[in-house]
């Protein structure tokens, strides 16, 4: 988890650099916490522990990580609205998360339109990086095809 958080933050800096004066790297995390609590609450706690470890070790390039989490209600439309809010209001550097494939595909399309990095944490659909893939979307978990 430590390596994943560090890699994600460093990758985000490459694609969407923060102003030189920023002392934190804001990460916009969206997921279906109300719809899939049994799976996603432990995921969130693990993510928070990893960020705490990175920050305790001095952050990334001397900058602390700050995660701003939002619930997407397992709904593609809500996920796009939340992603827009994270970018425009919260000024996050990149987006990460989504559990359901249909939600991940919607956020991947949003990332392409906005030219912002999106790290799809859980969607299993092959489309997220194949048929509907784009240069701004990357996946963490193996797809359905990769697992067979």
PDB file of N, CA and C in Angstrom, residues 5-7 14 32-33 36 45 52 58 62 64 69 79 87 98 102 113-114 122 124-125 127 139 141 144 146 148:
ATOM      1  N   UNK A   5       0.626   4.286  -2.856  1.00  0.00           N
ATOM      2  CA  UNK A   5       0.312   5.688  -2.583  1.00  0.00           C
ATOM      3  C   UNK A   5       1.421   6.602  -3.082  1.00  0.00           C
ATOM      4  N   UNK A   6       2.651   6.205  -2.883  1.00  0.00           N
ATOM      5  CA  UNK A   6       3.776   7.009  -3.353  1.00  0.00           C
ATOM      6  C   UNK A   6       3.774   7.085  -4.872  1.00  0.00           C
ATOM      7  N   UNK A   7       3.586   5.946  -5.521  1.00  0.00           N
ATOM      8  CA  UNK A   7       3.552   5.917  -6.975  1.00  0.00           C
ATOM      9  C   UNK A   7       2.418   6.777  -7.517  1.00  0.00           C
ATOM     10  N   UNK A  14       3.397  14.282 -12.305  1.00  0.00           N
ATOM     11  CA  UNK A  14       3.856  14.272 -13.683  1.00  0.00           C
ATOM     12  C   UNK A  14       2.780  14.784 -14.636  1.00  0.00           C
ATOM     13  N   UNK A  32     -18.121   4.033  -3.788  1.00  0.00           N
ATOM     14  CA  UNK A  32     -19.511   3.711  -3.460  1.00  0.00           C
ATOM     15  C   UNK A  32     -19.624   3.203  -2.025  1.00  0.00           C
ATOM     16  N   UNK A  33     -19.278   4.044  -1.066  1.00  0.00           N
ATOM     17  CA  UNK A  33     -19.231   3.633   0.339  1.00  0.00           C
ATOM     18  C   UNK A  33     -20.580   3.198   0.884  1.00  0.00           C
ATOM     19  N   UNK A  36     -21.505  -0.350  -1.086  1.00  0.00           N
ATOM     20  CA  UNK A  36     -20.644  -1.506  -0.811  1.00  0.00           C
ATOM     21  C   UNK A  36     -19.824  -1.306   0.467  1.00  0.00           C
ATOM     22  N   UNK A  45      -9.920   2.600   5.134  1.00  0.00           N
ATOM     23  CA  UNK A  45      -8.999   2.602   6.280  1.00  0.00           C
ATOM     24  C   UNK A  45      -7.570   2.285   5.825  1.00  0.00           C
ATOM     25  N   UNK A  52      -1.049   8.183   5.841  1.00  0.00           N
ATOM     26  CA  UNK A  52      -0.399   8.551   7.107  1.00  0.00           C
ATOM     27  C   UNK A  52       1.072   8.137   7.104  1.00  0.00           C
ATOM     28  N   UNK A  58       7.724  12.052   5.544  1.00  0.00           N
ATOM     29  CA  UNK A  58       8.118  13.297   4.877  1.00  0.00           C
ATOM     30  C   UNK A  58       7.327  13.648   3.639  1.00  0.00           C
ATOM     31  N   UNK A  62       8.684  16.151  -0.469  1.00  0.00           N
ATOM     32  CA  UNK A  62       8.561  17.137   0.600  1.00  0.00           C
ATOM     33  C   UNK A  62       7.161  17.675   0.809  1.00  0.00           C
ATOM     34  N   UNK A  64       3.066  16.993   1.736  1.00  0.00           N
ATOM     35  CA  UNK A  64       2.142  16.080   2.404  1.00  0.00           C
ATOM     36  C   UNK A  64       1.009  15.710   1.456  1.00  0.00           C
ATOM     37  N   UNK A  69     -12.222  12.504   0.281  1.00  0.00           N
ATOM     38  CA  UNK A  69     -13.077  11.400  -0.158  1.00  0.00           C
ATOM     39  C   UNK A  69     -14.524  11.848  -0.315  1.00  0.00           C
ATOM     40  N   UNK A  79     -21.215  10.084  -9.716  1.00  0.00           N
ATOM     41  CA  UNK A  79     -19.750  10.012  -9.721  1.00  0.00           C
ATOM     42  C   UNK A  79     -19.145  11.150 -10.537  1.00  0.00           C
ATOM     43  N   UNK A  87     -12.538  18.386  -8.469  1.00  0.00           N
ATOM     44  CA  UNK A  87     -11.608  19.176  -9.287  1.00  0.00           C
ATOM     45  C   UNK A  87     -11.822  20.678  -9.128  1.00  0.00           C
ATOM     46  N   UNK A  98     -13.321   4.423  -7.383  1.00  0.00           N
ATOM     47  CA  UNK A  98     -14.462   3.752  -8.016  1.00  0.00           C
ATOM     48  C   UNK A  98     -14.366   2.243  -7.846  1.00  0.00           C
ATOM     49  N   UNK A 102     -19.432   0.357 -14.121  1.00  0.00           N
ATOM     50  CA  UNK A 102     -20.155   1.421 -14.816  1.00  0.00           C
ATOM     51  C   UNK A 102     -19.771   2.797 -14.275  1.00  0.00           C
ATOM     52  N   UNK A 113     -12.184  13.915 -20.822  1.00  0.00           N
ATOM     53  CA  UNK A 113     -12.698  15.239 -21.197  1.00  0.00           C
ATOM     54  C   UNK A 113     -11.955  16.359 -20.481  1.00  0.00           C
ATOM     55  N   UNK A 114     -11.663  16.152 -19.200  1.00  0.00           N
ATOM     56  CA  UNK A 114     -11.018  17.192 -18.389  1.00  0.00           C
ATOM     57  C   UNK A 114      -9.491  17.126 -18.435  1.00  0.00           C
ATOM     58  N   UNK A 122     -10.684  -0.227  -8.605  1.00  0.00           N
ATOM     59  CA  UNK A 122     -11.340  -1.526  -8.528  1.00  0.00           C
ATOM     60  C   UNK A 122     -12.143  -1.990  -9.739  1.00  0.00           C
ATOM     61  N   UNK A 124     -13.565  -3.861 -12.713  1.00  0.00           N
ATOM     62  CA  UNK A 124     -13.044  -5.056 -13.371  1.00  0.00           C
ATOM     63  C   UNK A 124     -13.220  -5.043 -14.883  1.00  0.00           C
ATOM     64  N   UNK A 125     -14.054  -4.170 -15.397  1.00  0.00           N
ATOM     65  CA  UNK A 125     -14.320  -4.182 -16.831  1.00  0.00           C
ATOM     66  C   UNK A 125     -13.052  -3.968 -17.650  1.00  0.00           C
ATOM     67  N   UNK A 127     -13.068  -2.729 -20.526  1.00  0.00           N
ATOM     68  CA  UNK A 127     -13.261  -1.488 -21.285  1.00  0.00           C
ATOM     69  C   UNK A 127     -12.540  -0.296 -20.669  1.00  0.00           C
ATOM     70  N   UNK A 139      -5.341   1.666 -14.376  1.00  0.00           N
ATOM     71  CA  UNK A 139      -6.004   0.771 -13.429  1.00  0.00           C
ATOM     72  C   UNK A 139      -4.995   0.194 -12.448  1.00  0.00           C
ATOM     73  N   UNK A 141      -6.142  -2.713 -10.360  1.00  0.00           N
ATOM     74  CA  UNK A 141      -6.523  -4.111 -10.205  1.00  0.00           C
ATOM     75  C   UNK A 141      -6.612  -4.798 -11.565  1.00  0.00           C
ATOM     76  N   UNK A 144     -11.201  -8.441 -15.545  1.00  0.00           N
ATOM     77  CA  UNK A 144     -11.830  -9.754 -15.632  1.00  0.00           C
ATOM     78  C   UNK A 144     -11.033 -10.658 -16.572  1.00  0.00           C
ATOM     79  N   UNK A 146      -7.846 -10.476 -17.410  1.00  0.00           N
ATOM     80  CA  UNK A 146      -6.543 -10.808 -16.826  1.00  0.00           C
ATOM     81  C   UNK A 146      -6.656 -11.885 -15.753  1.00  0.00           C
ATOM     82  N   UNK A 148      -8.798 -14.377 -15.746  1.00  0.00           N
ATOM     83  CA  UNK A 148      -9.242 -15.684 -16.249  1.00  0.00           C
ATOM     84  C   UNK A 148      -8.104 -16.490 -16.818  1.00  0.00           C
TER      85      UNK A 148
END
